[in-house]
Short mmCIF file of C-alpha atoms and ligand atoms in Angstrom, two decimals:
data_model
loop_
_atom_site.label_atom_id
_atom_site.label_comp_id
_atom_site.label_asym_id
_atom_site.label_seq_id
_atom_site.Cartn_x
_atom_site.Cartn_y
_atom_site.Cartn_z
CA MET A 1 38.60 -12.83 -32.84
CA PRO A 2 37.50 -10.98 -29.78
CA THR A 3 34.82 -14.03 -28.15
CA SER A 4 32.24 -12.88 -25.49
CA ALA A 5 34.67 -13.27 -22.28
CA ASP A 6 36.63 -10.37 -23.61
CA TYR A 7 33.84 -8.07 -23.31
CA SER A 8 33.16 -9.13 -19.59
CA PHE A 9 32.98 -5.53 -17.01
CA GLU A 10 35.32 -7.72 -14.74
CA ILE A 11 37.91 -7.08 -17.60
CA ALA A 12 36.16 -3.29 -18.84
CA ALA A 13 36.56 -2.39 -14.91
CA THR A 14 37.52 -4.16 -11.48
CA ALA A 15 38.17 -0.66 -9.84
CA HIS A 16 37.37 3.06 -10.26
CA SER A 17 40.37 5.79 -7.81
CA ASP A 18 37.07 7.46 -6.34
CA VAL A 19 35.58 4.45 -5.03
CA GLU A 20 37.19 3.35 -1.27
CA GLU A 21 35.89 -0.69 -1.58
CA VAL A 22 34.67 -2.46 -4.28
CA LEU A 23 30.90 -4.64 -2.09
CA PHE A 24 29.56 -6.27 -4.85
CA SER A 25 31.23 -7.07 -7.83
CA ALA A 26 29.32 -7.08 -12.41
CA ALA A 27 29.26 -10.94 -11.05
CA ASP A 28 28.42 -11.34 -8.13
CA ILE A 29 25.38 -8.31 -8.62
CA ALA A 30 24.71 -10.53 -12.31
CA MET A 31 23.76 -13.54 -9.85
CA ARG A 32 21.98 -11.93 -7.34
CA VAL A 33 19.80 -9.97 -10.22
CA ALA A 34 18.99 -13.45 -11.64
CA GLN A 35 17.64 -14.84 -8.56
CA LEU A 36 15.20 -12.61 -7.64
CA GLY A 37 14.17 -12.48 -11.51
CA ALA A 38 13.54 -16.40 -10.56
CA ALA A 39 12.44 -15.30 -6.81
CA ILE A 40 10.30 -12.99 -8.34
CA THR A 41 8.66 -15.02 -11.67
CA ARG A 42 8.13 -17.89 -9.54
CA ASP A 43 5.23 -16.29 -6.62
CA TYR A 44 3.64 -14.49 -8.98
CA ALA A 45 3.16 -18.06 -11.69
CA ALA A 46 2.01 -19.22 -8.33
CA LEU A 47 -0.86 -16.15 -7.60
CA ASP A 48 -1.91 -17.17 -11.32
CA ALA A 49 -1.15 -13.41 -11.99
CA ASP A 50 -1.66 -13.25 -15.80
CA GLU A 51 0.54 -10.61 -15.93
CA LEU A 52 3.01 -8.23 -13.97
CA THR A 53 3.41 -4.02 -13.86
CA VAL A 54 6.73 -3.37 -12.85
CA VAL A 55 7.09 0.61 -11.70
CA GLY A 56 11.27 1.73 -11.60
CA VAL A 57 12.23 4.20 -10.36
CA ALA A 58 14.32 6.93 -12.05
CA ASN A 59 16.76 7.95 -11.94
CA GLY A 60 18.99 5.27 -10.05
CA ALA A 61 17.19 2.02 -10.42
CA LEU A 62 17.12 2.05 -14.02
CA ILE A 63 20.61 -0.15 -14.04
CA PHE A 64 18.90 -2.74 -11.85
CA THR A 65 15.80 -2.22 -13.58
CA ALA A 66 16.62 -2.99 -16.87
CA ASP A 67 18.31 -5.93 -16.11
CA LEU A 68 15.89 -7.46 -13.45
CA LEU A 69 13.49 -7.53 -15.97
CA ARG A 70 14.93 -10.08 -18.56
CA ARG A 71 15.53 -12.13 -15.33
CA ILE A 72 11.54 -11.76 -14.83
CA ASN A 73 9.58 -14.71 -16.83
CA LEU A 74 6.43 -13.01 -17.13
CA ARG A 75 4.31 -10.93 -19.25
CA THR A 76 5.55 -7.49 -18.08
CA ARG A 77 4.13 -3.94 -18.68
CA PHE A 78 6.53 -1.14 -17.72
CA ASP A 79 6.74 2.52 -15.78
CA THR A 80 8.95 4.34 -14.27
CA VAL A 81 7.96 7.16 -11.80
CA ARG A 82 10.88 9.80 -10.82
CA VAL A 83 11.22 10.83 -7.63
CA SER A 84 14.94 12.58 -5.92
CA SER A 85 15.71 13.03 -2.47
CA TYR A 86 19.10 13.51 -2.68
CA LEU A 87 19.36 16.99 -4.84
CA ASP A 88 23.76 17.46 -4.72
CA GLY A 89 24.86 15.53 -1.43
CA THR A 90 24.90 12.48 0.24
CA SER A 91 21.86 13.15 2.60
CA PRO A 92 18.88 12.64 2.08
CA SER A 93 16.52 16.04 1.74
CA ALA A 94 13.64 16.09 4.49
CA ALA A 95 10.89 14.86 1.87
CA PRO A 96 10.87 13.06 -2.03
CA GLN A 97 10.06 15.28 -4.71
CA PHE A 98 7.97 13.88 -6.89
CA ARG A 99 8.31 14.30 -10.15
CA SER A 100 6.15 12.44 -12.06
CA THR A 101 3.59 9.80 -11.81
CA VAL A 102 3.07 6.58 -13.85
CA HIS A 103 1.20 6.36 -16.72
CA LEU A 104 -0.13 3.24 -16.84
CA ASN A 105 -3.05 2.37 -15.10
CA LEU A 106 -2.31 -0.12 -12.29
CA ALA A 107 -6.22 -0.14 -10.90
CA GLY A 108 -6.42 -4.36 -10.46
CA ARG A 109 -3.03 -4.86 -11.28
CA HIS A 110 -0.08 -6.84 -9.76
CA VAL A 111 2.47 -3.92 -9.43
CA LEU A 112 5.94 -4.20 -8.52
CA ILE A 113 7.73 -1.08 -7.83
CA VAL A 114 11.83 -1.45 -8.20
CA ASP A 115 14.14 0.72 -6.18
CA ASP A 116 17.85 0.90 -6.10
CA ILE A 117 18.43 1.12 -2.23
CA LEU A 118 16.37 1.84 0.84
CA ASP A 119 17.45 3.62 3.18
CA THR A 120 15.49 6.08 5.65
CA GLY A 121 12.20 4.23 4.30
CA ARG A 122 10.30 7.64 3.28
CA THR A 123 10.51 7.64 -0.69
CA LEU A 124 9.34 3.89 -0.66
CA SER A 125 6.80 4.01 2.23
CA GLN A 126 5.31 7.47 0.21
CA LEU A 127 6.31 5.72 -3.26
CA HIS A 128 3.87 2.69 -1.59
CA SER A 129 1.31 4.53 0.09
CA ALA A 130 0.92 6.74 -3.41
CA LEU A 131 0.09 3.54 -6.22
CA LEU A 132 -1.78 2.03 -3.73
CA GLU A 133 -3.96 4.41 -4.43
CA HIS A 134 -4.52 3.52 -7.77
CA ARG A 135 -6.28 0.54 -5.83
CA PRO A 136 -3.71 -2.02 -7.51
CA ALA A 137 -4.64 -5.85 -7.16
CA SER A 138 -1.26 -6.41 -4.99
CA LEU A 139 1.65 -4.08 -4.62
CA ARG A 140 5.56 -5.21 -3.81
CA THR A 141 8.66 -3.88 -3.83
CA CYS A 142 12.17 -5.35 -5.05
CA VAL A 143 15.64 -2.80 -4.11
CA LEU A 144 18.96 -4.00 -4.55
CA LEU A 145 20.25 -2.17 -1.80
CA ASP A 146 18.90 -2.51 2.33
CA LYS A 147 20.79 -0.15 4.90
CA LYS A 148 18.42 -1.59 7.69
CA SER A 149 20.48 0.63 10.09
CA ARG A 150 19.07 3.95 8.12
CA ARG A 151 15.18 3.44 8.95
CA GLN A 152 13.14 6.06 9.45
CA THR A 153 9.93 5.05 8.63
CA PRO A 154 9.01 1.84 8.47
CA PHE A 155 9.05 -0.19 5.13
CA GLU A 156 10.55 -3.66 4.40
CA ALA A 157 11.30 -4.51 0.27
CA ALA A 158 9.30 -8.47 -0.54
CA TYR A 159 12.08 -8.56 -2.54
CA THR A 160 16.36 -7.56 -1.22
CA GLY A 161 19.33 -8.08 -3.42
CA PHE A 162 21.66 -7.27 -0.66
CA ASP A 163 21.93 -5.45 3.12
CA ILE A 164 24.31 -3.51 3.88
CA PRO A 165 25.81 -0.96 5.96
CA ASP A 166 25.80 3.17 6.52
CA ALA A 167 27.90 3.93 3.63
CA PHE A 168 27.18 6.12 0.82
CA VAL A 169 27.01 3.08 -2.16
CA VAL A 170 27.90 4.56 -6.04
CA GLY A 171 27.01 2.74 -9.22
CA TYR A 172 25.14 -0.14 -11.37
CA GLY A 173 23.51 2.80 -12.05
CA MET A 174 23.43 5.33 -8.30
CA ASP A 175 25.17 8.65 -8.08
CA PHE A 176 26.73 11.86 -6.18
CA ALA A 177 25.55 15.14 -8.32
CA GLU A 178 24.50 12.20 -11.52
CA ARG A 179 28.03 10.84 -11.27
CA TYR A 180 29.30 7.10 -11.49
CA ARG A 181 26.00 5.95 -12.77
CA ASN A 182 28.32 3.67 -15.46
CA LEU A 183 29.92 1.60 -13.12
CA PRO A 184 29.16 -1.78 -13.65
CA PHE A 185 30.07 -2.98 -9.51
CA VAL A 186 28.76 -1.15 -6.24
CA GLY A 187 31.26 0.71 -3.91
CA VAL A 188 31.82 2.59 -1.82
CA LEU A 189 32.65 6.09 -2.42
CA ARG A 190 36.12 7.88 -0.90
CA ALA A 191 34.22 10.51 2.13
CA ASP A 192 37.04 13.17 0.05
CA ARG A 193 35.63 12.79 -3.51
CA GLN A 194 31.55 13.24 -1.82
CA VAL A 195 31.53 17.15 -2.76
CA ALA A 196 29.44 18.97 -4.10
CA GLY A 197 30.33 20.32 -7.35
CA ASP A 198 28.62 21.46 -10.83
P1 5GP B 1 15.35 7.05 1.87
O1 5GP B 1 13.67 7.63 1.13
O2 5GP B 1 14.59 5.56 1.85
O3 5GP B 1 16.32 7.31 2.81
O4 5GP B 1 15.72 7.38 0.36
C1 5GP B 1 15.54 6.14 -0.96
C2 5GP B 1 17.10 6.87 -1.90
O5 5GP B 1 17.74 7.79 -1.57
C3 5GP B 1 16.96 5.66 -2.74
O6 5GP B 1 16.44 5.57 -3.74
C4 5GP B 1 18.44 5.82 -2.91
O7 5GP B 1 18.40 7.01 -4.51
C5 5GP B 1 18.74 6.89 -2.12
N1 5GP B 1 19.69 7.06 -1.57
C6 5GP B 1 20.30 6.08 -0.12
N2 5GP B 1 21.41 5.53 -0.05
C7 5GP B 1 21.70 6.44 -0.87
C8 5GP B 1 23.67 5.58 -1.39
O8 5GP B 1 24.75 5.23 -0.45
N3 5GP B 1 23.57 6.08 -2.45
C9 5GP B 1 23.25 6.98 -3.58
N4 5GP B 1 23.76 7.01 -4.58
N5 5GP B 1 22.05 7.23 -3.24
C10 5GP B 1 21.48 6.65 -2.01
MG1 MG B 2 16.04 6.65 -5.61
#
């Protein structure tokens, strides 16, 4: 009979030939996500927030958001927005494209935006301004990764998983040309794999 340990991501996948370095293993991520969930739970409970509305930024933040939601011990509502900034490459296009908007009513609600990476800051500063127009009771942001050295638009997240240097990363929901999202770890993509394909 297999045991639950046999289904550990660590055993299933520790590396991938297109990844030059694993920055955070599945276990590293699980630990940090649990800590973020505990901090969010504690902070909003202290605010007496009766419910938290989580807005995940698709596609990149979907896996992070799925795991984080299960570590938040509050009543929650969940919605997504779709934003794309990198069409097929590894440098962001000038302006993030908002491809969908929230469906939930955010007025008077405590809202937490969840995204994968804070890079130049353009996406989150624009999304933050757009959601403020809904007049939420509070609006904060949680990101898994922060590349502080790349910031062009000032923006800080209330909750950050890990600070990382300027490198193009994939895995745990993050892609290159829609690939590698399924890797259970976060790793640096080999430079010779950062070429546009179909
Ligand atoms: P910003 O608007 O802050 O420059 O861009 C943030 C978005 O760019 C992130 O939500 C993410 O989708 C994408 N991004 C930034 N850096 C990386 C990276 O290293 N790898 C991947 N896969 N996406 C990134
Ligand atoms: Mg994104």
